[in-house]
Short mmCIF file of C-alpha atoms and ligand atoms in Angstrom, two decimals:
data_model
loop_
_atom_site.label_atom_id
_atom_site.label_comp_id
_atom_site.label_asym_id
_atom_site.label_seq_id
_atom_site.Cartn_x
_atom_site.Cartn_y
_atom_site.Cartn_z
CA UNK A 132 223.55 22.54 -17.86
CA UNK A 133 223.63 24.77 -14.79
CA UNK A 134 224.65 23.55 -11.33
CA UNK A 135 221.60 22.29 -9.45
CA UNK A 136 222.72 24.21 -6.34
CA UNK A 137 222.60 27.44 -8.37
CA UNK A 138 219.10 26.77 -9.70
CA UNK A 139 217.94 25.86 -6.19
CA UNK A 140 219.35 29.06 -4.74
CA UNK A 141 217.80 31.14 -7.54
CA UNK A 142 214.46 29.46 -6.96
CA UNK A 143 214.62 30.03 -3.21
CA UNK A 144 215.00 33.79 -3.67
CA UNK A 145 213.04 34.22 -6.87
CA UNK A 146 210.05 35.88 -5.21
CA UNK A 147 211.94 37.79 -2.55
CA UNK A 148 215.48 38.75 -3.43
CA UNK A 149 217.56 39.92 -0.48
CA UNK A 150 214.48 40.94 1.50
CA UNK A 151 213.33 43.32 -1.22
CA UNK A 152 209.96 41.62 -1.55
CA UNK A 153 210.68 41.45 -5.27
CA UNK A 154 212.46 39.25 -7.76
CA UNK A 155 215.95 40.33 -8.84
CA UNK A 156 214.30 40.76 -12.27
CA UNK A 157 212.03 43.46 -10.87
CA UNK A 158 214.41 45.73 -8.94
CA UNK A 159 215.93 48.79 -10.59
CA UNK A 160 219.28 48.08 -12.21
CA UNK A 161 220.43 51.44 -10.83
CA UNK A 162 219.26 50.70 -7.31
CA UNK A 163 221.83 50.14 -4.58
CA UNK A 164 221.10 46.42 -4.27
CA UNK A 165 221.51 45.54 -7.92
CA UNK A 166 224.56 47.77 -8.39
CA UNK A 167 226.15 45.87 -5.47
CA UNK A 168 225.12 42.54 -7.03
CA UNK A 169 226.78 43.42 -10.35
CA UNK A 170 229.91 44.64 -8.54
CA UNK A 171 230.03 41.39 -6.58
CA UNK A 172 229.69 39.31 -9.77
CA UNK A 173 232.56 41.24 -11.31
CA UNK A 174 234.70 40.86 -8.17
CA UNK A 175 234.00 37.11 -8.13
CA UNK A 176 234.93 36.73 -11.79
CA UNK A 177 238.18 38.64 -11.18
CA UNK A 178 238.90 36.47 -8.17
CA UNK A 179 238.08 33.13 -9.83
CA UNK A 180 239.94 33.86 -13.09
CA UNK A 181 242.76 35.92 -11.55
CA UNK A 182 241.99 38.89 -13.77
CA UNK A 183 244.81 41.46 -13.37
CA UNK A 184 243.96 45.05 -12.36
CA UNK A 185 244.77 46.45 -15.79
CA UNK A 186 241.83 44.60 -17.36
CA UNK A 187 238.20 45.74 -17.49
CA UNK A 188 235.34 43.29 -17.15
CA UNK A 189 232.27 44.14 -19.24
CA UNK A 190 228.79 42.62 -19.13
CA UNK A 191 227.26 43.09 -22.58
CA UNK A 192 224.49 41.80 -24.83
CA UNK A 193 224.45 40.45 -28.35
CA UNK A 194 226.25 37.22 -27.53
CA UNK A 195 229.66 36.15 -28.69
CA UNK A 196 228.43 36.64 -32.25
CA UNK A 197 227.86 40.32 -31.52
CA UNK A 198 231.47 40.56 -30.36
CA UNK A 199 232.62 39.23 -33.75
CA UNK A 200 231.54 42.69 -35.03
CA UNK A 201 232.31 44.70 -31.88
CA UNK A 202 235.93 43.54 -31.83
CA UNK A 203 236.92 44.91 -35.25
CA UNK A 204 234.97 48.11 -34.51
CA UNK A 205 236.79 48.60 -31.21
CA UNK A 206 240.27 47.41 -32.03
CA UNK A 207 240.96 47.95 -35.74
CA UNK A 208 241.08 50.83 -38.17
CA UNK A 209 239.14 50.51 -41.46
CA UNK A 210 241.15 48.31 -43.82
CA UNK A 211 243.61 47.26 -41.12
CA UNK A 212 244.73 43.64 -41.00
CA UNK A 213 243.27 41.26 -38.46
CA UNK A 214 244.77 37.77 -38.35
CA UNK A 215 242.67 34.67 -37.67
CA UNK A 216 243.33 31.03 -36.89
CA UNK A 217 240.54 29.09 -38.56
CA UNK A 218 239.86 25.85 -36.72
CA UNK A 219 236.14 25.40 -37.23
CA UNK A 220 232.77 27.04 -37.54
CA UNK A 221 233.01 29.71 -34.85
CA UNK A 222 236.35 31.08 -35.97
CA UNK A 223 235.04 30.94 -39.55
CA UNK A 224 231.99 33.01 -38.60
CA UNK A 225 234.23 35.51 -36.85
CA UNK A 226 236.25 35.92 -40.06
CA UNK A 227 233.13 36.52 -42.15
CA UNK A 228 231.89 39.15 -39.73
CA UNK A 229 235.26 40.91 -39.42
CA UNK A 230 235.54 41.14 -43.21
CA UNK A 231 232.76 43.73 -43.12
CA UNK A 232 235.04 46.05 -41.19
CA UNK A 233 238.66 45.20 -41.85
CA UNK A 234 241.18 43.15 -43.80
CA UNK A 235 240.45 39.85 -42.06
CA UNK A 236 243.10 37.32 -43.02
CA UNK A 237 243.19 33.62 -42.26
CA UNK A 238 246.82 32.83 -41.43
CA UNK A 239 246.19 29.19 -40.51
CA UNK A 240 243.32 27.07 -41.80
CA UNK A 241 242.79 23.50 -40.62
CA UNK A 242 240.66 22.64 -43.68
CA UNK A 243 242.99 19.82 -44.73
CA UNK A 244 242.25 17.82 -41.57
CA UNK A 245 238.54 18.60 -41.93
CA UNK A 246 238.95 20.80 -38.84
CA UNK A 247 240.06 18.01 -36.55
CA UNK A 248 243.36 19.67 -35.60
CA UNK A 249 244.83 22.92 -34.29
CA UNK A 250 247.75 24.57 -36.09
CA UNK A 251 251.08 23.81 -34.43
CA UNK A 252 252.67 26.68 -32.53
CA UNK A 253 255.24 28.29 -34.80
CA UNK A 254 253.56 27.05 -38.01
CA UNK A 255 252.03 30.49 -38.72
CA UNK A 256 253.22 34.07 -38.50
CA UNK A 257 251.14 36.89 -37.11
CA UNK A 258 251.62 40.12 -39.05
CA UNK A 259 253.22 42.73 -36.79
CA UNK A 260 250.79 45.31 -38.24
CA UNK A 261 247.69 43.26 -37.46
CA UNK A 262 245.25 44.88 -35.05
CA UNK A 263 244.96 41.56 -33.24
CA UNK A 264 245.05 37.79 -33.58
CA UNK A 265 241.64 36.16 -33.18
CA UNK A 266 241.17 32.47 -32.37
CA UNK A 267 238.67 30.16 -30.71
CA UNK A 268 240.44 28.23 -27.92
CA UNK A 269 237.61 25.70 -28.08
CA UNK A 270 235.60 25.06 -31.24
CA UNK A 271 232.31 23.97 -29.72
CA UNK A 272 230.88 22.20 -32.76
CA UNK A 273 233.96 20.26 -33.85
CA UNK A 274 235.18 19.58 -30.31
CA UNK A 275 238.63 20.95 -31.12
CA UNK A 276 240.56 22.71 -28.37
CA UNK A 277 243.96 24.41 -28.38
CA UNK A 278 246.49 22.91 -25.99
CA UNK A 279 248.48 26.15 -25.92
CA UNK A 280 247.97 29.91 -26.09
CA UNK A 281 249.22 31.33 -29.40
CA UNK A 282 252.15 33.73 -29.18
CA UNK A 283 251.52 36.79 -31.34
CA UNK A 284 254.45 38.90 -30.15
CA UNK A 285 253.26 42.45 -29.47
CA UNK A 286 249.98 41.88 -31.32
CA UNK A 287 247.11 41.40 -28.85
CA UNK A 288 245.60 37.92 -28.70
CA UNK A 289 241.78 37.88 -28.75
CA UNK A 290 240.17 34.65 -27.55
CA UNK A 291 236.59 33.49 -28.06
CA UNK A 292 236.29 31.47 -24.85
CA UNK A 293 232.53 30.98 -25.08
CA UNK A 294 232.71 27.24 -24.49
CA UNK A 295 235.86 26.86 -22.40
CA UNK A 296 235.85 29.82 -20.00
CA UNK A 297 235.91 28.73 -16.32
CA UNK A 298 236.70 25.12 -17.32
CA UNK A 299 240.29 25.21 -16.04
CA UNK A 300 242.94 27.74 -14.96
CA UNK A 301 243.96 30.35 -17.52
CA UNK A 302 246.65 33.04 -17.54
CA UNK A 303 244.58 36.10 -18.43
CA UNK A 304 247.71 38.25 -18.84
CA UNK A 305 248.50 36.43 -22.11
CA UNK A 306 245.39 37.92 -23.75
CA UNK A 307 244.34 41.29 -25.05
CA UNK A 308 240.67 40.32 -24.95
CA UNK A 309 238.83 37.27 -23.63
CA UNK A 310 235.15 37.12 -24.52
CA UNK A 311 232.25 34.73 -24.63
CA UNK A 312 228.52 34.19 -24.48
CA UNK A 313 227.55 33.14 -20.96
CA UNK A 314 225.26 30.28 -21.86
CA UNK A 315 227.78 27.44 -21.96
CA UNK A 316 229.76 27.61 -18.74
CA UNK A 317 228.82 30.88 -17.06
CA UNK A 318 225.07 31.22 -16.81
CA UNK A 319 221.97 31.78 -18.91
CA UNK A 320 221.70 33.05 -22.49
CA UNK A 321 221.49 36.81 -22.91
CA UNK A 322 224.77 37.84 -21.26
CA UNK A 323 228.12 38.22 -22.97
CA UNK A 324 231.30 38.76 -20.95
CA UNK A 325 234.28 40.72 -22.28
CA UNK A 326 237.58 40.96 -20.41
CA UNK A 327 239.73 43.59 -22.09
CA UNK A 328 243.21 44.97 -21.33
CA UNK A 329 242.83 48.67 -20.65
CA UNK A 330 245.47 49.87 -23.16
CA UNK A 331 243.13 48.57 -25.90
CA UNK A 332 240.30 50.87 -24.86
CA UNK A 333 239.47 54.18 -26.50
CA UNK A 334 240.21 53.24 -30.09
CA UNK A 335 236.65 52.46 -31.16
CA UNK A 336 235.56 53.77 -34.54
CA UNK A 337 233.17 56.71 -34.27
CA UNK A 338 230.30 54.71 -35.77
CA UNK A 339 230.60 51.95 -33.14
CA UNK A 340 227.25 51.48 -31.37
CA UNK A 341 227.66 52.93 -27.87
CA UNK A 342 226.45 49.72 -26.24
CA UNK A 343 229.33 47.90 -27.94
CA UNK A 344 231.94 50.57 -27.37
CA UNK A 345 234.22 48.93 -24.81
CA UNK A 346 235.51 52.26 -23.42
CA UNK A 347 232.05 53.72 -22.98
CA UNK A 348 230.75 50.57 -21.36
CA UNK A 349 233.82 50.37 -19.09
CA UNK A 350 233.32 54.00 -18.03
CA UNK A 351 229.71 53.21 -17.14
CA UNK A 352 230.24 49.90 -15.31
CA UNK A 353 228.42 48.18 -18.22
CA UNK A 354 225.32 50.22 -17.37
CA UNK A 355 225.19 52.72 -20.17
CA UNK A 356 221.80 51.12 -20.74
CA UNK A 357 219.91 48.39 -18.90
CA UNK A 358 222.20 45.38 -18.51
CA UNK A 359 220.98 41.75 -18.57
CA UNK A 360 220.32 41.80 -14.83
CA UNK A 361 219.14 38.23 -14.30
CA UNK A 362 222.14 36.87 -16.20
CA UNK A 363 224.58 38.94 -14.14
CA UNK A 364 222.91 37.76 -10.94
CA UNK A 365 223.03 34.10 -12.03
CA UNK A 366 226.67 34.39 -13.13
CA UNK A 367 227.39 35.56 -9.58
CA UNK A 368 225.76 32.41 -8.19
CA UNK A 369 227.64 30.21 -10.67
CA UNK A 370 230.93 31.82 -9.59
CA UNK A 371 230.08 31.16 -5.93
CA UNK A 372 229.55 27.52 -6.90
CA UNK A 373 232.88 27.44 -8.76
CA UNK A 374 234.62 28.84 -5.65
CA UNK A 375 232.92 26.28 -3.39
CA UNK A 376 234.13 23.55 -5.73
CA UNK A 377 237.82 24.38 -5.73
CA UNK A 378 237.92 27.32 -8.14
CA UNK A 379 239.36 26.80 -11.60
CA UNK A 380 241.84 24.20 -10.26
CA UNK A 381 238.85 22.27 -8.98
CA UNK A 382 236.97 22.69 -12.26
CA UNK A 383 240.07 21.55 -14.17
CA UNK A 384 240.47 18.38 -12.09
CA UNK A 385 236.76 17.59 -12.36
CA UNK A 386 236.67 18.23 -16.11
CA UNK A 387 239.85 16.26 -16.77
CA UNK A 388 238.41 13.21 -15.00
CA UNK A 389 235.23 13.53 -17.07
CA UNK A 390 236.86 13.87 -20.47
CA UNK A 391 239.50 11.20 -19.74
CA UNK A 392 236.75 8.71 -18.86
CA UNK A 393 234.74 9.44 -22.00
CA UNK A 394 237.64 9.53 -24.48
CA UNK A 395 239.20 6.33 -23.09
CA UNK A 396 235.90 4.54 -23.41
CA UNK A 397 235.43 5.78 -27.00
CA UNK A 398 239.00 4.88 -27.96
CA UNK A 399 238.69 1.37 -26.54
CA UNK A 400 235.44 0.68 -28.39
CA UNK A 401 235.31 -0.55 -32.00
CA UNK A 402 231.76 0.86 -32.24
CA UNK A 403 232.43 4.51 -31.32
CA UNK A 404 235.05 6.91 -32.61
CA UNK A 405 236.17 10.49 -32.10
CA UNK A 406 237.73 12.14 -35.15
CA UNK A 407 239.82 14.80 -33.37
CA UNK A 408 243.64 14.74 -33.12
CA UNK A 409 244.79 13.59 -29.68
CA UNK A 410 246.40 16.91 -28.73
CA UNK A 411 243.33 18.90 -29.83
CA UNK A 412 240.55 17.05 -28.08
CA UNK A 413 238.10 19.32 -26.34
CA UNK A 414 237.53 19.01 -22.60
CA UNK A 415 234.02 20.40 -22.98
CA UNK A 416 232.54 19.06 -26.23
CA UNK A 417 233.12 15.45 -27.19
CA UNK A 418 231.83 14.55 -30.66
CA UNK A 419 231.58 10.89 -31.47
CA UNK A 420 230.46 8.76 -34.40
CA UNK A 421 228.80 5.35 -34.49
CA UNK A 422 230.29 2.62 -36.66
CA UNK A 423 226.72 2.32 -38.04
CA UNK A 424 225.61 5.91 -38.72
CA UNK A 425 222.18 4.61 -39.74
CA UNK A 426 221.64 4.07 -36.01
CA UNK A 427 222.25 7.74 -35.10
CA UNK A 428 218.57 8.57 -34.72
CA UNK A 429 217.87 5.45 -32.67
CA UNK A 430 220.83 6.28 -30.42
CA UNK A 431 219.52 9.79 -29.74
CA UNK A 432 215.96 8.58 -29.13
CA UNK A 433 216.97 5.82 -26.74
CA UNK A 434 219.43 8.11 -24.96
CA UNK A 435 216.63 10.64 -24.48
CA UNK A 436 214.44 7.94 -23.01
CA UNK A 437 217.26 7.11 -20.61
CA UNK A 438 217.41 10.76 -19.52
CA UNK A 439 220.55 11.55 -21.51
CA UNK A 440 219.63 14.63 -23.54
CA UNK A 441 221.13 17.00 -26.09
CA UNK A 442 223.37 14.34 -27.61
CA UNK A 443 222.66 14.93 -31.30
CA UNK A 444 225.66 16.48 -33.05
CA UNK A 445 225.34 20.03 -34.35
CA UNK A 446 222.86 20.18 -37.23
CA UNK A 447 225.74 21.01 -39.60
CA UNK A 448 227.86 17.95 -38.83
CA UNK A 449 225.59 15.17 -37.59
CA UNK A 450 226.84 12.31 -35.45
CA UNK A 451 226.76 12.78 -31.68
CA UNK A 452 228.20 15.34 -29.34
CA UNK A 453 228.36 15.19 -25.57
CA UNK A 454 228.77 18.65 -24.10
CA UNK A 455 230.17 18.09 -20.64
CA UNK A 456 230.35 21.63 -19.30
CA UNK A 457 231.38 22.46 -15.72
CA UNK A 458 228.02 21.65 -14.17
CA UNK A 459 227.94 18.10 -15.56
CA UNK A 460 229.08 15.76 -12.79
CA UNK A 461 231.34 12.75 -13.37
CA UNK A 462 228.33 10.55 -12.62
CA UNK A 463 226.56 12.09 -15.63
CA UNK A 464 229.46 11.10 -17.88
CA UNK A 465 229.51 7.65 -16.29
CA UNK A 466 225.80 7.27 -17.02
CA UNK A 467 226.47 8.16 -20.66
CA UNK A 468 229.28 5.62 -20.88
CA UNK A 469 227.05 2.91 -19.34
CA UNK A 470 224.35 3.71 -21.88
CA UNK A 471 226.85 3.66 -24.76
CA UNK A 472 228.17 0.26 -23.62
CA UNK A 473 224.68 -1.18 -23.50
CA UNK A 474 223.73 0.33 -26.88
CA UNK A 475 226.87 -1.18 -28.40
CA UNK A 476 226.11 -4.59 -26.85
CA UNK A 477 222.66 -4.60 -28.41
CA UNK A 478 223.55 -3.06 -31.79
CA UNK A 479 227.30 -3.40 -32.34
C1 PLP B 232 228.17 29.40 -28.78
C2 PLP B 232 229.39 30.04 -29.34
C3 PLP B 232 229.34 31.28 -30.01
C4 PLP B 232 228.07 32.02 -30.25
O1 PLP B 232 227.61 32.55 -29.07
P1 PLP B 232 226.25 33.44 -29.07
O2 PLP B 232 226.21 33.84 -27.64
O3 PLP B 232 225.14 32.53 -29.48
O4 PLP B 232 226.44 34.58 -29.99
C5 PLP B 232 230.52 31.81 -30.47
N1 PLP B 232 231.69 31.17 -30.29
C6 PLP B 232 231.78 29.98 -29.67
C7 PLP B 232 233.10 29.33 -29.49
C8 PLP B 232 230.62 29.38 -29.19
O5 PLP B 232 230.69 28.19 -28.57
#
């Protein structure tokens, strides 16, 4: 979901962007106007997230999944160790991809809890020789979110923030790299954002594709080739909206109210349940199960009819999942809770 205000603004200037007589999709990405737009989006992201000066912000393509390959190519030597915390499907996919390039090692695996937990701080040891520690602060499919930032000593921490970026304040200085696909909390599909500490640049393997070489992209303001212009423009509008709504503090307060309402309702109901450990519950993705799983399909159909969409769980896990990203208002969550109450009354 994108903020309505953002879509409205984009619509209002779709045919005539900034007096150009053209859509932002039609201007040259090297023209003055678009270069300024991209610079403004970067400045806004730095401002909203508090990105320190010694970090580069890159606008890339290939999604977060592309970064699963770009990261080992940029940050590790062939055969070097990379440590991973495996807490669900996205961190698992990152391991599989990294194995093509390096000695990807899982140093904590939440298999035993069926990926409903995060490893406790101090329960794993990052190898001092590892190129980096990779983890997914929020596992989008399982709805499992870390309640702390792992400490890897001098080893850089690399965070796949695809589904939690901009959802609450974050201390960027604790990370070597923060990356994510834009399509959950930042904007439309087609844009990937990488925030990388500058001492990690310049180590890319020679065979790294230039468009994924962090140093080359940083040196060219992410415009070595044509960037995803519409996505960069829309991210700028989303960041304006975040600023107008209290910045990341504001997002955090709004998101906390949303997830508290939904989890307390689920916990109080004998009909619905959430399988995730209390300290690892995601603020953005709330999976839930019905006491009568044979009613799953009916639940999704009736919810759709009530205007509550995208509630089927990921195809790999089933059940339900409410993704309550930044743009979802508290009233949207309330409407879901009201529907769930009524569904339980009729079918519980
Ligand atoms: C969605 C998602 C991805 C995949 O992103 P793409 O942009 O589709 O490549 C990776 N990691 C996490 C945590 C995600 O939520």
